[in-house]
Amino acid sequence: MKHCILVKLTPEGKERLPEMLPEIRALFEQTLSIEGVTAIDCKRNCIDRPNRSDLLIEMTMTEGALPVYDASEPHRQWKEGYGKYIASKAIFDFED
């Protein structure tokens, strides 16, 4: 399945995104060590409009890997380290 995190950043987060994006990618790449997580991709939006999200994190995983990811250290670090920069987010899971 695909697990997608669509993120709208705060103004400070949007300003800092160029420097944070490599860190965010490295953090999510750690999830590849979780059994069932097979791919990760972080994409920055290329259109700057107020009604757009700023970042898409797309993970490919088995359904059984989702609770392991939710309890993982990279997930905790994502929330603790970058949560202050998130204005809103949406999570969408689908079968590929």
mmCIF file of C-alpha atoms in Angstrom:
data_model
loop_
_atom_site.group_PDB
_atom_site.id
_atom_site.type_symbol
_atom_site.label_atom_id
_atom_site.label_comp_id
_atom_site.label_asym_id
_atom_site.label_seq_id
_atom_site.Cartn_x
_atom_site.Cartn_y
_atom_site.Cartn_z
ATOM 1 C CA MET A 1 0.000 0.000 0.000
ATOM 2 C CA LYS A 2 0.960 3.646 -0.258
ATOM 3 C CA HIS A 3 0.963 5.747 2.915
ATOM 4 C CA CYS A 4 0.929 9.445 1.995
ATOM 5 C CA ILE A 5 1.476 12.380 4.325
ATOM 6 C CA LEU A 6 0.484 15.688 2.735
ATOM 7 C CA VAL A 7 1.841 18.640 4.713
ATOM 8 C CA LYS A 8 0.991 22.339 4.759
ATOM 9 C CA LEU A 9 3.791 24.169 6.537
ATOM 10 C CA THR A 10 3.734 27.228 8.731
ATOM 11 C CA PRO A 11 5.361 30.348 7.211
ATOM 12 C CA GLU A 12 8.564 29.565 9.150
ATOM 13 C CA GLY A 13 8.480 25.947 8.010
ATOM 14 C CA LYS A 14 7.975 26.957 4.396
ATOM 15 C CA GLU A 15 10.928 29.332 4.635
ATOM 16 C CA ARG A 16 13.111 26.628 6.197
ATOM 17 C CA LEU A 17 11.996 23.799 3.893
ATOM 18 C CA PRO A 18 15.044 23.962 1.577
ATOM 19 C CA GLU A 19 17.373 23.284 4.508
ATOM 20 C CA MET A 20 15.006 20.836 6.254
ATOM 21 C CA LEU A 21 14.148 18.682 3.235
ATOM 22 C CA PRO A 22 17.429 16.701 3.189
ATOM 23 C CA GLU A 23 17.044 16.098 6.940
ATOM 24 C CA ILE A 24 13.432 14.967 6.488
ATOM 25 C CA ARG A 25 14.441 12.630 3.651
ATOM 26 C CA ALA A 26 17.234 11.139 5.759
ATOM 27 C CA LEU A 27 14.864 10.664 8.675
ATOM 28 C CA PHE A 28 12.252 8.856 6.579
ATOM 29 C CA GLU A 29 14.920 6.749 4.847
ATOM 30 C CA GLN A 30 15.557 5.218 8.275
ATOM 31 C CA THR A 31 12.094 3.654 8.044
ATOM 32 C CA LEU A 32 13.382 1.395 5.275
ATOM 33 C CA SER A 33 14.821 -0.752 8.069
ATOM 34 C CA ILE A 34 11.251 -1.569 9.174
ATOM 35 C CA GLU A 35 10.114 -4.907 7.788
ATOM 36 C CA GLY A 36 7.473 -4.226 5.141
ATOM 37 C CA VAL A 37 8.563 -0.657 4.325
ATOM 38 C CA THR A 38 10.025 -0.867 0.822
ATOM 39 C CA ALA A 39 10.210 2.697 -0.523
ATOM 40 C CA ILE A 40 10.119 6.300 0.598
ATOM 41 C CA ASP A 41 9.857 9.499 -1.418
ATOM 42 C CA CYS A 42 9.651 13.120 -0.256
ATOM 43 C CA LYS A 43 8.452 15.663 -2.788
ATOM 44 C CA ARG A 44 8.329 19.430 -2.514
ATOM 45 C CA ASN A 45 5.469 21.264 -4.200
ATOM 46 C CA CYS A 46 6.631 23.231 -7.252
ATOM 47 C CA ILE A 47 3.707 25.703 -7.270
ATOM 48 C CA ASP A 48 3.649 28.378 -4.568
ATOM 49 C CA ARG A 49 0.011 29.228 -3.922
ATOM 50 C CA PRO A 50 -1.831 29.676 -0.621
ATOM 51 C CA ASN A 51 -4.206 26.783 -1.347
ATOM 52 C CA ARG A 52 -1.397 24.267 -1.960
ATOM 53 C CA SER A 53 0.352 21.881 0.389
ATOM 54 C CA ASP A 54 4.117 22.181 0.604
ATOM 55 C CA LEU A 55 5.398 18.636 1.051
ATOM 56 C CA LEU A 56 4.350 15.089 0.160
ATOM 57 C CA ILE A 57 5.911 12.136 1.931
ATOM 58 C CA GLU A 58 5.009 8.896 0.167
ATOM 59 C CA MET A 59 5.867 5.550 1.686
ATOM 60 C CA THR A 60 5.351 2.114 0.184
ATOM 61 C CA MET A 61 4.658 -0.484 2.853
ATOM 62 C CA THR A 62 2.598 -3.473 3.777
ATOM 63 C CA GLU A 63 -0.481 -2.825 5.874
ATOM 64 C CA GLY A 64 1.166 -4.719 8.726
ATOM 65 C CA ALA A 65 4.131 -2.326 8.703
ATOM 66 C CA LEU A 66 1.934 0.685 9.467
ATOM 67 C CA PRO A 67 1.604 0.127 13.233
ATOM 68 C CA VAL A 68 5.336 -0.623 13.453
ATOM 69 C CA TYR A 69 6.081 2.629 11.620
ATOM 70 C CA ASP A 70 3.667 4.527 13.896
ATOM 71 C CA ALA A 71 5.606 3.285 16.947
ATOM 72 C CA SER A 72 9.054 3.805 15.381
ATOM 73 C CA GLU A 73 11.782 6.199 16.431
ATOM 74 C CA PRO A 74 11.852 8.000 13.045
ATOM 75 C CA HIS A 75 8.102 8.660 13.340
ATOM 76 C CA ARG A 76 8.582 10.021 16.856
ATOM 77 C CA GLN A 77 11.462 12.218 15.675
ATOM 78 C CA TRP A 78 9.355 13.490 12.750
ATOM 79 C CA LYS A 79 6.582 14.572 15.098
ATOM 80 C CA GLU A 80 8.884 16.034 17.761
ATOM 81 C CA GLY A 81 11.377 17.712 15.419
ATOM 82 C CA TYR A 82 9.098 19.029 12.707
ATOM 83 C CA GLY A 83 5.631 19.195 14.257
ATOM 84 C CA LYS A 84 6.104 22.862 15.128
ATOM 85 C CA TYR A 85 6.462 23.643 11.415
ATOM 86 C CA ILE A 86 3.253 21.852 10.378
ATOM 87 C CA ALA A 87 0.156 24.032 9.970
ATOM 88 C CA SER A 88 -1.944 21.064 8.821
ATOM 89 C CA LYS A 89 -1.552 17.609 7.368
ATOM 90 C CA ALA A 90 -3.618 14.928 5.725
ATOM 91 C CA ILE A 91 -2.916 11.222 5.693
ATOM 92 C CA PHE A 92 -4.095 9.062 2.802
ATOM 93 C CA ASP A 93 -3.541 5.316 2.453
ATOM 94 C CA PHE A 94 -4.348 3.383 -0.707
ATOM 95 C CA GLU A 95 -3.651 0.119 -2.441
ATOM 96 C CA ASP A 96 -1.288 0.519 -5.340
#
